[in-house]
PDB file of C-alpha atoms in Angstrom:
ATOM      1  CA  MET A   1       1.714  -2.521  13.380  1.00  0.00           C
ATOM      2  CA  THR A   2      -1.726  -0.995  13.796  1.00  0.00           C
ATOM      3  CA  ASP A   3      -0.936   0.060  17.375  1.00  0.00           C
ATOM      4  CA  ILE A   4       0.680   3.327  16.245  1.00  0.00           C
ATOM      5  CA  ALA A   5      -1.409   6.441  16.961  1.00  0.00           C
ATOM      6  CA  TYR A   6      -2.127   8.482  13.829  1.00  0.00           C
ATOM      7  CA  PRO A   7      -3.672  11.926  13.499  1.00  0.00           C
ATOM      8  CA  LYS A   8      -7.379  11.723  12.652  1.00  0.00           C
ATOM      9  CA  GLY A   9      -9.002  13.207   9.592  1.00  0.00           C
ATOM     10  CA  LEU A  10      -8.139  13.379   5.929  1.00  0.00           C
ATOM     11  CA  SER A  11      -6.541  16.807   6.322  1.00  0.00           C
ATOM     12  CA  ALA A  12      -4.091  15.451   8.905  1.00  0.00           C
ATOM     13  CA  LEU A  13      -3.385  12.436   6.709  1.00  0.00           C
ATOM     14  CA  ALA A  14      -2.814  14.609   3.630  1.00  0.00           C
ATOM     15  CA  ALA A  15      -0.544  16.943   5.608  1.00  0.00           C
ATOM     16  CA  SER A  16       1.665  13.999   6.584  1.00  0.00           C
ATOM     17  CA  ILE A  17       2.231  13.004   2.930  1.00  0.00           C
ATOM     18  CA  GLY A  18       5.714  13.941   1.885  1.00  0.00           C
ATOM     19  CA  GLU A  19       7.101  14.109   5.425  1.00  0.00           C
ATOM     20  CA  THR A  20       9.190  11.029   4.704  1.00  0.00           C
ATOM     21  CA  ARG A  21      11.624  11.206   1.810  1.00  0.00           C
ATOM     22  CA  LEU A  22      12.214   7.838   0.236  1.00  0.00           C
ATOM     23  CA  PRO A  23      15.715   6.874  -0.828  1.00  0.00           C
ATOM     24  CA  PRO A  24      16.281   6.817  -4.612  1.00  0.00           C
ATOM     25  CA  VAL A  25      16.190   3.019  -4.893  1.00  0.00           C
ATOM     26  CA  HIS A  26      15.264   3.290  -8.572  1.00  0.00           C
ATOM     27  CA  LYS A  27      18.731   4.762  -9.247  1.00  0.00           C
ATOM     28  CA  TRP A  28      20.674   2.137  -7.339  1.00  0.00           C
ATOM     29  CA  ASN A  29      21.988  -0.839  -9.299  1.00  0.00           C
ATOM     30  CA  PRO A  30      24.296  -2.788  -6.969  1.00  0.00           C
ATOM     31  CA  PRO A  31      25.206  -6.423  -7.527  1.00  0.00           C
ATOM     32  CA  HIS A  32      22.747  -9.086  -6.409  1.00  0.00           C
ATOM     33  CA  CYS A  33      23.967 -10.508  -3.095  1.00  0.00           C
ATOM     34  CA  GLY A  34      21.479 -13.311  -2.432  1.00  0.00           C
ATOM     35  CA  ASP A  35      18.370 -13.832  -0.339  1.00  0.00           C
ATOM     36  CA  SER A  36      17.409 -11.607   2.590  1.00  0.00           C
ATOM     37  CA  GLU A  37      15.611 -14.566   4.224  1.00  0.00           C
ATOM     38  CA  MET A  38      12.699 -12.173   4.648  1.00  0.00           C
ATOM     39  CA  ARG A  39       9.053 -12.538   3.652  1.00  0.00           C
ATOM     40  CA  ILE A  40       6.045 -10.248   3.597  1.00  0.00           C
ATOM     41  CA  ALA A  41       2.950 -12.341   4.319  1.00  0.00           C
ATOM     42  CA  ALA A  42      -0.409 -11.718   2.647  1.00  0.00           C
ATOM     43  CA  ASP A  43      -1.643 -10.014   5.834  1.00  0.00           C
ATOM     44  CA  GLY A  44       1.249  -7.504   5.669  1.00  0.00           C
ATOM     45  CA  ALA A  45       3.313  -9.088   8.461  1.00  0.00           C
ATOM     46  CA  TRP A  46       7.081  -9.089   7.882  1.00  0.00           C
ATOM     47  CA  TYR A  47       9.211 -12.107   8.780  1.00  0.00           C
ATOM     48  CA  HIS A  48      12.939 -12.760   8.969  1.00  0.00           C
ATOM     49  CA  GLN A  49      14.092 -16.390   9.030  1.00  0.00           C
ATOM     50  CA  GLY A  50      10.512 -17.387   9.853  1.00  0.00           C
ATOM     51  CA  ALA A  51      10.185 -15.129  12.913  1.00  0.00           C
ATOM     52  CA  PRO A  52       7.955 -12.052  12.833  1.00  0.00           C
ATOM     53  CA  ILE A  53       9.635  -8.649  12.808  1.00  0.00           C
ATOM     54  CA  ARG A  54       7.886  -6.996  15.728  1.00  0.00           C
ATOM     55  CA  ARG A  55       9.470  -3.551  15.638  1.00  0.00           C
ATOM     56  CA  PRO A  56       7.407  -1.192  13.434  1.00  0.00           C
ATOM     57  CA  GLU A  57      10.494   0.994  12.962  1.00  0.00           C
ATOM     58  CA  MET A  58      12.362  -1.910  11.342  1.00  0.00           C
ATOM     59  CA  VAL A  59       9.467  -2.702   9.014  1.00  0.00           C
ATOM     60  CA  LYS A  60       9.270   0.975   8.063  1.00  0.00           C
ATOM     61  CA  LEU A  61      13.006   1.073   7.372  1.00  0.00           C
ATOM     62  CA  PHE A  62      12.907  -2.043   5.191  1.00  0.00           C
ATOM     63  CA  SER A  63       9.775  -0.870   3.357  1.00  0.00           C
ATOM     64  CA  ASN A  64      11.636   2.290   2.338  1.00  0.00           C
ATOM     65  CA  ILE A  65      14.310   0.272   0.506  1.00  0.00           C
ATOM     66  CA  LEU A  66      11.871  -2.162  -1.091  1.00  0.00           C
ATOM     67  CA  ARG A  67      11.794  -2.211  -4.883  1.00  0.00           C
ATOM     68  CA  ARG A  68       9.883  -4.189  -7.478  1.00  0.00           C
ATOM     69  CA  GLU A  69      12.007  -5.505 -10.318  1.00  0.00           C
ATOM     70  CA  ASP A  70      11.030  -5.622 -13.990  1.00  0.00           C
ATOM     71  CA  ASP A  71      10.378  -9.374 -13.717  1.00  0.00           C
ATOM     72  CA  GLY A  72       7.829  -8.780 -10.892  1.00  0.00           C
ATOM     73  CA  SER A  73      10.095  -9.960  -8.074  1.00  0.00           C
ATOM     74  CA  TYR A  74      10.908  -7.836  -5.032  1.00  0.00           C
ATOM     75  CA  VAL A  75      14.275  -6.831  -3.599  1.00  0.00           C
ATOM     76  CA  LEU A  76      15.666  -4.844  -0.714  1.00  0.00           C
ATOM     77  CA  VAL A  77      18.240  -2.519  -2.237  1.00  0.00           C
ATOM     78  CA  THR A  78      20.936  -0.191  -0.924  1.00  0.00           C
ATOM     79  CA  PRO A  79      23.702   1.537  -2.871  1.00  0.00           C
ATOM     80  CA  VAL A  80      25.970  -1.479  -2.280  1.00  0.00           C
ATOM     81  CA  GLU A  81      23.760  -4.591  -2.180  1.00  0.00           C
ATOM     82  CA  LYS A  82      20.536  -6.115  -3.468  1.00  0.00           C
ATOM     83  CA  LEU A  83      18.751  -8.971  -1.672  1.00  0.00           C
ATOM     84  CA  ASP A  84      15.646 -10.932  -2.692  1.00  0.00           C
ATOM     85  CA  ILE A  85      12.551 -10.721  -0.480  1.00  0.00           C
ATOM     86  CA  ALA A  86       9.491 -12.973  -0.826  1.00  0.00           C
ATOM     87  CA  VAL A  87       6.113 -11.239  -1.060  1.00  0.00           C
ATOM     88  CA  ASP A  88       3.025 -13.454  -0.730  1.00  0.00           C
ATOM     89  CA  ASP A  89       0.533 -11.001  -2.252  1.00  0.00           C
ATOM     90  CA  ALA A  90       1.171  -7.266  -2.041  1.00  0.00           C
ATOM     91  CA  PRO A  91       4.028  -5.684  -0.095  1.00  0.00           C
ATOM     92  CA  PHE A  92       1.729  -3.232   1.711  1.00  0.00           C
ATOM     93  CA  VAL A  93      -1.715  -3.332   3.325  1.00  0.00           C
ATOM     94  CA  ALA A  94      -4.168  -0.423   3.477  1.00  0.00           C
ATOM     95  CA  ILE A  95      -5.412  -0.606   7.071  1.00  0.00           C
ATOM     96  CA  SER A  96      -7.755   2.402   7.105  1.00  0.00           C
ATOM     97  CA  ALA A  97      -9.477   4.876   4.816  1.00  0.00           C
ATOM     98  CA  GLU A  98     -10.878   8.328   5.314  1.00  0.00           C
ATOM     99  CA  SER A  99     -13.112  10.251   2.968  1.00  0.00           C
ATOM    100  CA  GLU A 100     -13.762  13.933   2.468  1.00  0.00           C
ATOM    101  CA  GLY A 101     -16.388  15.347   0.126  1.00  0.00           C
ATOM    102  CA  THR A 102     -18.787  13.557  -2.208  1.00  0.00           C
ATOM    103  CA  GLY A 103     -19.080  12.738  -5.880  1.00  0.00           C
ATOM    104  CA  ARG A 104     -16.393  14.256  -8.103  1.00  0.00           C
ATOM    105  CA  ASP A 105     -15.151  16.329  -5.146  1.00  0.00           C
ATOM    106  CA  ARG A 106     -14.397  13.312  -2.965  1.00  0.00           C
ATOM    107  CA  ARG A 107     -10.872  12.531  -1.772  1.00  0.00           C
ATOM    108  CA  ILE A 108     -10.060   9.189  -0.195  1.00  0.00           C
ATOM    109  CA  GLY A 109      -6.989   8.828   1.991  1.00  0.00           C
ATOM    110  CA  PHE A 110      -5.450   5.543   3.059  1.00  0.00           C
ATOM    111  CA  ARG A 111      -3.078   4.688   5.873  1.00  0.00           C
ATOM    112  CA  LEU A 112      -0.775   1.740   5.168  1.00  0.00           C
ATOM    113  CA  ASN A 113       0.485  -0.844   7.632  1.00  0.00           C
ATOM    114  CA  THR A 114       3.882   0.883   7.429  1.00  0.00           C
ATOM    115  CA  GLY A 115       2.320   4.145   8.639  1.00  0.00           C
ATOM    116  CA  ASP A 116       2.575   5.739   5.198  1.00  0.00           C
ATOM    117  CA  PRO A 117      -0.353   7.865   4.032  1.00  0.00           C
ATOM    118  CA  LEU A 118      -1.599   8.279   0.468  1.00  0.00           C
ATOM    119  CA  ILE A 119      -4.524   9.851  -1.366  1.00  0.00           C
ATOM    120  CA  ALA A 120      -6.213   7.746  -4.064  1.00  0.00           C
ATOM    121  CA  GLY A 121      -6.005   9.451  -7.450  1.00  0.00           C
ATOM    122  CA  SER A 122      -3.988   9.391 -10.646  1.00  0.00           C
ATOM    123  CA  GLU A 123      -0.753   8.441  -8.811  1.00  0.00           C
ATOM    124  CA  HIS A 124      -2.448   6.022  -6.440  1.00  0.00           C
ATOM    125  CA  ALA A 125      -5.066   4.177  -8.467  1.00  0.00           C
ATOM    126  CA  LEU A 126      -7.593   1.782  -6.984  1.00  0.00           C
ATOM    127  CA  GLN A 127      -8.016  -1.589  -8.689  1.00  0.00           C
ATOM    128  CA  VAL A 128     -10.275  -4.491  -7.832  1.00  0.00           C
ATOM    129  CA  THR A 129      -9.453  -7.954  -9.149  1.00  0.00           C
ATOM    130  CA  ASP A 130     -11.481 -11.145  -8.826  1.00  0.00           C
ATOM    131  CA  GLY A 131     -10.029 -13.499  -6.225  1.00  0.00           C
ATOM    132  CA  GLU A 132     -11.065 -16.979  -5.124  1.00  0.00           C
ATOM    133  CA  ALA A 133     -12.732 -15.556  -2.007  1.00  0.00           C
ATOM    134  CA  GLY A 134     -14.325 -12.589  -3.795  1.00  0.00           C
ATOM    135  CA  PRO A 135     -13.039  -9.185  -4.847  1.00  0.00           C
ATOM    136  CA  LYS A 136      -9.416  -8.304  -4.042  1.00  0.00           C
ATOM    137  CA  PRO A 137      -9.025  -4.526  -3.814  1.00  0.00           C
ATOM    138  CA  TYR A 138      -5.643  -2.811  -4.146  1.00  0.00           C
ATOM    139  CA  VAL A 139      -4.304   0.728  -4.207  1.00  0.00           C
ATOM    140  CA  HIS A 140      -1.097   1.532  -6.074  1.00  0.00           C
ATOM    141  CA  VAL A 141       1.617   2.755  -3.699  1.00  0.00           C
ATOM    142  CA  ARG A 142       4.708   3.415  -5.823  1.00  0.00           C
ATOM    143  CA  ALA A 143       6.847   2.016  -8.637  1.00  0.00           C
ATOM    144  CA  GLY A 144       4.675  -1.003  -9.424  1.00  0.00           C
ATOM    145  CA  MET A 145       3.979  -1.839  -5.789  1.00  0.00           C
ATOM    146  CA  ALA A 146       0.479  -2.009  -4.352  1.00  0.00           C
ATOM    147  CA  ALA A 147      -1.295  -2.287  -1.033  1.00  0.00           C
ATOM    148  CA  LEU A 148      -4.001  -4.856  -0.483  1.00  0.00           C
ATOM    149  CA  ILE A 149      -6.999  -3.023   0.973  1.00  0.00           C
ATOM    150  CA  LEU A 150      -8.218  -4.816   4.098  1.00  0.00           C
ATOM    151  CA  ARG A 151     -11.696  -6.326   3.729  1.00  0.00           C
ATOM    152  CA  PRO A 152     -13.354  -3.999   6.328  1.00  0.00           C
ATOM    153  CA  VAL A 153     -11.801  -0.983   4.582  1.00  0.00           C
ATOM    154  CA  TYR A 154     -13.066  -2.239   1.205  1.00  0.00           C
ATOM    155  CA  TYR A 155     -16.561  -2.654   2.663  1.00  0.00           C
ATOM    156  CA  GLU A 156     -16.391   0.955   3.818  1.00  0.00           C
ATOM    157  CA  LEU A 157     -15.516   2.001   0.245  1.00  0.00           C
ATOM    158  CA  VAL A 158     -18.416  -0.085  -1.081  1.00  0.00           C
ATOM    159  CA  GLU A 159     -20.781   1.569   1.400  1.00  0.00           C
ATOM    160  CA  TRP A 160     -19.706   5.019   0.197  1.00  0.00           C
ATOM    161  CA  ALA A 161     -20.079   3.925  -3.446  1.00  0.00           C
ATOM    162  CA  LEU A 162     -23.556   2.481  -2.949  1.00  0.00           C
ATOM    163  CA  ALA A 163     -24.682   5.699  -1.255  1.00  0.00           C
ATOM    164  CA  GLU A 164     -23.623   7.631  -4.369  1.00  0.00           C
ATOM    165  CA  ASP A 165     -25.388   5.216  -6.758  1.00  0.00           C
ATOM    166  CA  HIS A 166     -22.914   5.330  -9.671  1.00  0.00           C
ATOM    167  CA  ASP A 167     -23.219   2.914 -12.574  1.00  0.00           C
ATOM    168  CA  PRO A 168     -20.890   1.035 -12.461  1.00  0.00           C
ATOM    169  CA  PRO A 169     -20.502   1.200  -8.673  1.00  0.00           C
ATOM    170  CA  GLY A 170     -17.400   3.145  -7.785  1.00  0.00           C
ATOM    171  CA  LEU A 171     -15.943   6.252  -6.229  1.00  0.00           C
ATOM    172  CA  TRP A 172     -14.233   9.437  -7.268  1.00  0.00           C
ATOM    173  CA  SER A 173     -11.040  10.430  -5.534  1.00  0.00           C
ATOM    174  CA  ASP A 174      -8.853  13.393  -6.374  1.00  0.00           C
ATOM    175  CA  GLY A 175     -10.573  13.815  -9.759  1.00  0.00           C
ATOM    176  CA  VAL A 176     -10.392  10.168 -10.880  1.00  0.00           C
ATOM    177  CA  PHE A 177     -13.270   7.650 -10.946  1.00  0.00           C
ATOM    178  CA  PHE A 178     -12.515   4.127  -9.746  1.00  0.00           C
ATOM    179  CA  SER A 179     -14.851   1.175 -10.319  1.00  0.00           C
ATOM    180  CA  LEU A 180     -15.117  -1.069  -7.281  1.00  0.00           C
ATOM    181  CA  GLY A 181     -15.698  -4.231  -9.289  1.00  0.00           C
ATOM    182  CA  SER A 182     -18.591  -6.292 -10.499  1.00  0.00           C
ATOM    183  CA  ALA A 183     -19.251  -7.843  -7.077  1.00  0.00           C
ATOM    184  CA  VAL A 184     -20.607  -4.577  -5.651  1.00  0.00           C
TER     185      VAL A 184
END
């Protein structure tokens, strides 16, 4: 999915936010129809009946009707049906980050594996949890769903944070300070 060409620069990323209108899945309450036989792997790859979904357009379409339920499970939902989908870790992956400014004036933009852009801030909070293999960084995407931040992207964030020498180590983005965890 990373083979799609995206405009460079945080301004281009920010300008593309809002270009895609998401369907109102939070308003849809159809009957549960079973299992979609789909899975989102920890690396962000989508599978149907064990085979990878290779068309980025299909993944994008399905990601737009993805919803997290109150019990923490995930479903694909339309106005007429609701199907379970397995999610190994997070349903999205942040594959790149761009930064503009420094200190309190910094803005950090992410590009997700679905092509969606977002700017870290009050709506899209960064969170780092402790995992077995070290810190696991996430950015909130929407409605209780997060994107796992790829390790190289996290290291880029850490590099920016260390250059700014905050205590605790972290970064500002869009007026909000985010700690990058105790492992920094």
